[in-house]
mmCIF file of C-alpha atoms in Angstrom:
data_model
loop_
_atom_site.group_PDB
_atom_site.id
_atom_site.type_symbol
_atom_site.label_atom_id
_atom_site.label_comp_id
_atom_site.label_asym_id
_atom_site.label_seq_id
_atom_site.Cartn_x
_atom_site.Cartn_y
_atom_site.Cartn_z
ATOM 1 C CA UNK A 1 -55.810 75.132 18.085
ATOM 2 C CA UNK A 2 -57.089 72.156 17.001
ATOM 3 C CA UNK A 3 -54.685 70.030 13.714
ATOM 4 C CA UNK A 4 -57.375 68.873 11.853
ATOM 5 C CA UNK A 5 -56.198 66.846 8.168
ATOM 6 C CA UNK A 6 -58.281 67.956 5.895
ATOM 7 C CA UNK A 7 -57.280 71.878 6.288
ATOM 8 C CA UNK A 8 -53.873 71.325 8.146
ATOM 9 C CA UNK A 9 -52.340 67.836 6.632
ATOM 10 C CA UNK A 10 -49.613 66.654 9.293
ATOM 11 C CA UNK A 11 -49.448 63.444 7.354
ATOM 12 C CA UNK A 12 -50.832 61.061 5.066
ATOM 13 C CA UNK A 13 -54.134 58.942 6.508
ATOM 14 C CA UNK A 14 -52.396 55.910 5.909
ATOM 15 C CA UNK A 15 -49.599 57.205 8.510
ATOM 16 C CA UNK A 16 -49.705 55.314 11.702
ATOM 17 C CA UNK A 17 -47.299 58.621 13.011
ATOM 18 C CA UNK A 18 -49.822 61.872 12.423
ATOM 19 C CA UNK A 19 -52.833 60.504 12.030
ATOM 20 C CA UNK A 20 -54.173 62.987 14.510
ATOM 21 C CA UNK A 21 -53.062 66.383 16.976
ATOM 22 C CA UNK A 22 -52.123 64.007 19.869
ATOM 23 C CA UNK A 23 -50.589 61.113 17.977
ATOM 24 C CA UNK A 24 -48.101 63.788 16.002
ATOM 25 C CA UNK A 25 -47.689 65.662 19.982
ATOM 26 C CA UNK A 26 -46.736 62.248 21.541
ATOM 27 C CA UNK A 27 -44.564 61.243 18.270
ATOM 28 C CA UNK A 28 -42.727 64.639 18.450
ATOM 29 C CA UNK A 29 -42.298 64.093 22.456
ATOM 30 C CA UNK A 30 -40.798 60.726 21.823
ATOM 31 C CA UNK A 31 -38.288 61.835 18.502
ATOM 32 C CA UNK A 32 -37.674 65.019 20.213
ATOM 33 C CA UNK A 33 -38.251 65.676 23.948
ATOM 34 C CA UNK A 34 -40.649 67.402 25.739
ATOM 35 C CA UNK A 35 -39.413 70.834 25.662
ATOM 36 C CA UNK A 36 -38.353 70.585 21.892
ATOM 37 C CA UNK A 37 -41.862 69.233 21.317
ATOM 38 C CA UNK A 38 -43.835 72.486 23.079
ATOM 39 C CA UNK A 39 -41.009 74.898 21.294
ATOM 40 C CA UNK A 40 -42.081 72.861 17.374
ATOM 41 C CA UNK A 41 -46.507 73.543 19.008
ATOM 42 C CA UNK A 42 -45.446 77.075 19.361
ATOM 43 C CA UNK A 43 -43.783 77.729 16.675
ATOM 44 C CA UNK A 44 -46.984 76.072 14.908
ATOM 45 C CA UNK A 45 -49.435 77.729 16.589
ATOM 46 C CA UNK A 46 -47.938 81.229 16.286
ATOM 47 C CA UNK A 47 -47.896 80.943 12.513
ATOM 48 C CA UNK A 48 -51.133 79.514 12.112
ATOM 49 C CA UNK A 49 -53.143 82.187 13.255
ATOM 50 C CA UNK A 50 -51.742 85.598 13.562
ATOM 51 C CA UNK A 51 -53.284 89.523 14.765
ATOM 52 C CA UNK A 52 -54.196 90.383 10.841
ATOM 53 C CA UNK A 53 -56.094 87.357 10.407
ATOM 54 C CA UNK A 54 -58.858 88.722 12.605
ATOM 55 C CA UNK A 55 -59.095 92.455 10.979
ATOM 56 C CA UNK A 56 -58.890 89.881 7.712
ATOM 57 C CA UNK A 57 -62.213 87.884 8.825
ATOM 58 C CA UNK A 58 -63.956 91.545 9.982
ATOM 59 C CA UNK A 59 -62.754 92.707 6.648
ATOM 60 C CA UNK A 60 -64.724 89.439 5.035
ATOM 61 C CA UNK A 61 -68.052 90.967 6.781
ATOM 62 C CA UNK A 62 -68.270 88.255 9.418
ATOM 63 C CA UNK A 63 -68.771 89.126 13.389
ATOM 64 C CA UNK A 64 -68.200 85.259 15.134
ATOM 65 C CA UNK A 65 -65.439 82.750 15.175
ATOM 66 C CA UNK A 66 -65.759 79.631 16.339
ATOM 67 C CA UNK A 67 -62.466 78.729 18.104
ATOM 68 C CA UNK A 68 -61.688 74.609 18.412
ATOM 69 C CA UNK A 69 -59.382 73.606 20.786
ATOM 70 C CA UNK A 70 -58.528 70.004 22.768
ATOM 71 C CA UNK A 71 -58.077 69.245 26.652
ATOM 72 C CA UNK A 72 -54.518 68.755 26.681
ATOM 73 C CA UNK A 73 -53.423 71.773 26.051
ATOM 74 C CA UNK A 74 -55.385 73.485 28.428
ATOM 75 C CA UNK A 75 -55.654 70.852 32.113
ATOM 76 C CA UNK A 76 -53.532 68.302 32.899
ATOM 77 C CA UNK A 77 -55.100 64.617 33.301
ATOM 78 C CA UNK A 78 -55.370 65.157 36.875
ATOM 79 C CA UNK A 79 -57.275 68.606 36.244
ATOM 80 C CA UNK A 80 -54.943 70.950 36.981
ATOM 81 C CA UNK A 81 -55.564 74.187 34.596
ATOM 82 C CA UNK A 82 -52.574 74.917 31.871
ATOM 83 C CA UNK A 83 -52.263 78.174 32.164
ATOM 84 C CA UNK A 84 -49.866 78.741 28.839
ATOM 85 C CA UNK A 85 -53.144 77.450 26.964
ATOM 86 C CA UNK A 86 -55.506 79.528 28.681
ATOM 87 C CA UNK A 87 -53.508 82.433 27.987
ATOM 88 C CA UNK A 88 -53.681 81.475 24.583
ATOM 89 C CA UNK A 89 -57.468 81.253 24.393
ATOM 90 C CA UNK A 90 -57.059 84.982 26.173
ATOM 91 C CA UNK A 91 -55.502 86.465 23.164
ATOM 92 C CA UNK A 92 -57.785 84.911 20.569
ATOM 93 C CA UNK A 93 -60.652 86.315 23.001
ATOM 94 C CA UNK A 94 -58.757 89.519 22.948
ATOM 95 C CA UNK A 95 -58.242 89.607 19.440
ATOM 96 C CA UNK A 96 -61.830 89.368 18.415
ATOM 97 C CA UNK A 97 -62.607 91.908 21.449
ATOM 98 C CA UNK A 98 -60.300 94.195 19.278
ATOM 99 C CA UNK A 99 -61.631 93.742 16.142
ATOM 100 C CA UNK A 100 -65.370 93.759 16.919
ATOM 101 C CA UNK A 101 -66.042 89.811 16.781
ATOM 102 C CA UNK A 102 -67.585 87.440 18.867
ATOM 103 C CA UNK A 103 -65.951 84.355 19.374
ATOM 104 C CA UNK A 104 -67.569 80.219 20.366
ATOM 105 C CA UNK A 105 -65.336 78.655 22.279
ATOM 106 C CA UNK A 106 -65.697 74.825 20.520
ATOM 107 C CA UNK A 107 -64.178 71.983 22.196
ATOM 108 C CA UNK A 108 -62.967 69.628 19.263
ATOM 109 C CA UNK A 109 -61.175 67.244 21.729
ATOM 110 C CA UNK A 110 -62.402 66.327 25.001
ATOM 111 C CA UNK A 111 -60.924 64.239 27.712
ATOM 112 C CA UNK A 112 -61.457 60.645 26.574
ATOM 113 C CA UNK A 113 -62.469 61.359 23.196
ATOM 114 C CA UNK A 114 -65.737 62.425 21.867
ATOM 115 C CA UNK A 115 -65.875 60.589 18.638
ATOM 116 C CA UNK A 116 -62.460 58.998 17.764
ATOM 117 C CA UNK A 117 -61.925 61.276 14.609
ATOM 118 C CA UNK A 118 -58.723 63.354 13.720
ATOM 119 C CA UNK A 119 -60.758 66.760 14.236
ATOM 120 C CA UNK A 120 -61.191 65.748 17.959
ATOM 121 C CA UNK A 121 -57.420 65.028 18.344
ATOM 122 C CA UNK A 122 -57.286 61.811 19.206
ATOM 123 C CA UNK A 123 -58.315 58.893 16.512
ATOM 124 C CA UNK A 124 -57.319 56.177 19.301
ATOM 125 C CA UNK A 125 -60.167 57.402 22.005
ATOM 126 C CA UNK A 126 -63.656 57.286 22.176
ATOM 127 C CA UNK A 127 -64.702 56.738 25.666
ATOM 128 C CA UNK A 128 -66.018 59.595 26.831
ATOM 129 C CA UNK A 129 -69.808 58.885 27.246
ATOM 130 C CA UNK A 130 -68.262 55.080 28.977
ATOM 131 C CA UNK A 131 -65.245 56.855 31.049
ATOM 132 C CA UNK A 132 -66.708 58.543 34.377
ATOM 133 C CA UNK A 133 -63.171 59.963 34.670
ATOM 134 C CA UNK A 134 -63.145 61.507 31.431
ATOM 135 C CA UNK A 135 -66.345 63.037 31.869
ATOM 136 C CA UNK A 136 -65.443 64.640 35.623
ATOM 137 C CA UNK A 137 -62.298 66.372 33.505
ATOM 138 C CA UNK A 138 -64.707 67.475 30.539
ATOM 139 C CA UNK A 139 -66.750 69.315 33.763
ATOM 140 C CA UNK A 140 -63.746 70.436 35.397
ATOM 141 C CA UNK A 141 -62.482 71.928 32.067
ATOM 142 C CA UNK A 142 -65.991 73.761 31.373
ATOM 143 C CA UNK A 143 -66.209 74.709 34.755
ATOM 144 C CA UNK A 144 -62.546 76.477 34.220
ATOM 145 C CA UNK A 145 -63.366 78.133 31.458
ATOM 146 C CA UNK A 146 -66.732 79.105 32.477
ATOM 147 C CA UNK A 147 -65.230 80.938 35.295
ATOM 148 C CA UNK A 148 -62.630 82.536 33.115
ATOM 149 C CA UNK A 149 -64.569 84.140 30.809
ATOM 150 C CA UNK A 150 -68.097 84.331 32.669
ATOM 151 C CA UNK A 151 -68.370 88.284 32.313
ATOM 152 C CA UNK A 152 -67.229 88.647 28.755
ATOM 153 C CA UNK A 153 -69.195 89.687 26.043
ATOM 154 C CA UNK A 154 -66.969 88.882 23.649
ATOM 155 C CA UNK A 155 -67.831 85.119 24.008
ATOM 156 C CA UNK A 156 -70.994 84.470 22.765
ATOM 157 C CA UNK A 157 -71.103 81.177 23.990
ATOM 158 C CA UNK A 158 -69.560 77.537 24.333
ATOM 159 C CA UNK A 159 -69.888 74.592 21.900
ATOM 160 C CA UNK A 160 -69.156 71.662 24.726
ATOM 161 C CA UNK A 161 -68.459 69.156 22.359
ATOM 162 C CA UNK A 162 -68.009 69.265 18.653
ATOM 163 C CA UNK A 163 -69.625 65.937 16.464
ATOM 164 C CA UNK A 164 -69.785 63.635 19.487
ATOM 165 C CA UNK A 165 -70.689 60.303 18.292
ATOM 166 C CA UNK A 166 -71.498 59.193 21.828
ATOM 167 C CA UNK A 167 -71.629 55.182 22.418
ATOM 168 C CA UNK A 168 -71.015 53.704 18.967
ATOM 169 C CA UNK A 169 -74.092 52.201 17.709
ATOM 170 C CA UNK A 170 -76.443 54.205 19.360
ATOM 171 C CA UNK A 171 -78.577 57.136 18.873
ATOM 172 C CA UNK A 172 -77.789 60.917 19.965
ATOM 173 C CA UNK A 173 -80.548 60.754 23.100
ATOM 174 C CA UNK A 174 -80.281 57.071 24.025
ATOM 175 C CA UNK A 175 -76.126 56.392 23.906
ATOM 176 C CA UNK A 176 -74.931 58.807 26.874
ATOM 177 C CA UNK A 177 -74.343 62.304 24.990
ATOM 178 C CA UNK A 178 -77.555 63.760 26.324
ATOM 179 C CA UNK A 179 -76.453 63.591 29.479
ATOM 180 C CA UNK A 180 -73.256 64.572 29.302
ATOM 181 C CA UNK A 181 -74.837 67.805 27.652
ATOM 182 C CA UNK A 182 -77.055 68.276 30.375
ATOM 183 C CA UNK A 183 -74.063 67.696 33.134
ATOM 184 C CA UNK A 184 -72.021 70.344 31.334
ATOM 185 C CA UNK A 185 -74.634 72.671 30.868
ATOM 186 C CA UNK A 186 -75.654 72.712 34.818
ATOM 187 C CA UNK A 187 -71.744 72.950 35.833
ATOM 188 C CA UNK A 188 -71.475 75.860 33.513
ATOM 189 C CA UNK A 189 -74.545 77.164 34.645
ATOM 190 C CA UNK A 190 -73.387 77.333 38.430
#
């Protein structure tokens, strides 16, 4: 759920337009409207993944998939739960559930940005470990899912936040990622 370049090219790096998920969503919004723009994500997202790739990974031997996905398709930025998104995480769930896989839930783009790469979604934030904001929708997005999916066995477990960088210049423990770790883990905990 997650465009990231160097699987999924949406443009060239040099691009100001698609260097990223939410700089192509906010370029298609603008060129095309906002209902155009979901109907062109659907459209995408239904042909990227599909019911025979999961029989195709159980076929490979493999029992997990990690599934990356960003914030804005699943809460709004005043926290209110998407619940077209959600459903869509339901079906991937579902899908492994019916093919005898596991799935991590793996959130490449969090609210504020985690790193400011194109795999996170967003190459023009990285404030997350700086933005107390971003960091109470990060919770409120765990907590969501947490709740959703609490009692199924399918999901082996959550990756909160995939290669944060944290503060630039500092060091995993010392630059605010620890600690957003430890938040998240307690929220998803309770």
């Amino acid at each position: 759920l997650v465009t990231e370049n160097w699987m999924c090219p949406t443009g060239p790096a040099s691009n100001k337009v698609g260097r990223c998920q939410y700089e192509l969503a906010d370029a298609f919004r603008a060129k095309f409207g906002a209902e155009k723009a979901e109907e062109l994500w659907d459209l995408y997202r239904a042909n990227w993944w599909r019911e025979e790739d999961f029989a195709n990974v159980r076929a490979l031997g493999l029992n997990c998939i990690r599934l990356p996905f960003g914030w804005r398709e699943l809460m709004t930025p005043e926290g209110k739960p998407i619940e077209k998104g959600l459903k869509r995480i339901d079906w991937f769930v579902e899908g492994c559930r019916a093919n005898d896989l596991y799935v991590i839930l793996d959130l490449h783009g969090a609210p504020g940005g985690q790193n400011g790469r194109d795999h996170s979604g967003d190459v023009r934030e990285h404030r997350l470990v700086s933005d107390p904001a971003s960091q109470d929708l990060c919770t409120k997005l765990w907590t969501t899912l947490a709740a959703r999916y609490r009692n199924d066995t399918t999901v082996a477990g959550y990756d909160f936040l995939n290669e944060p960088e944290g503060a630039p210049g500092g060091l995993t423990s010392t630059n605010g990622v620890m600690q957003i770790y430890d938040r998240l883990y307690k929220a998803v905990r309770a």
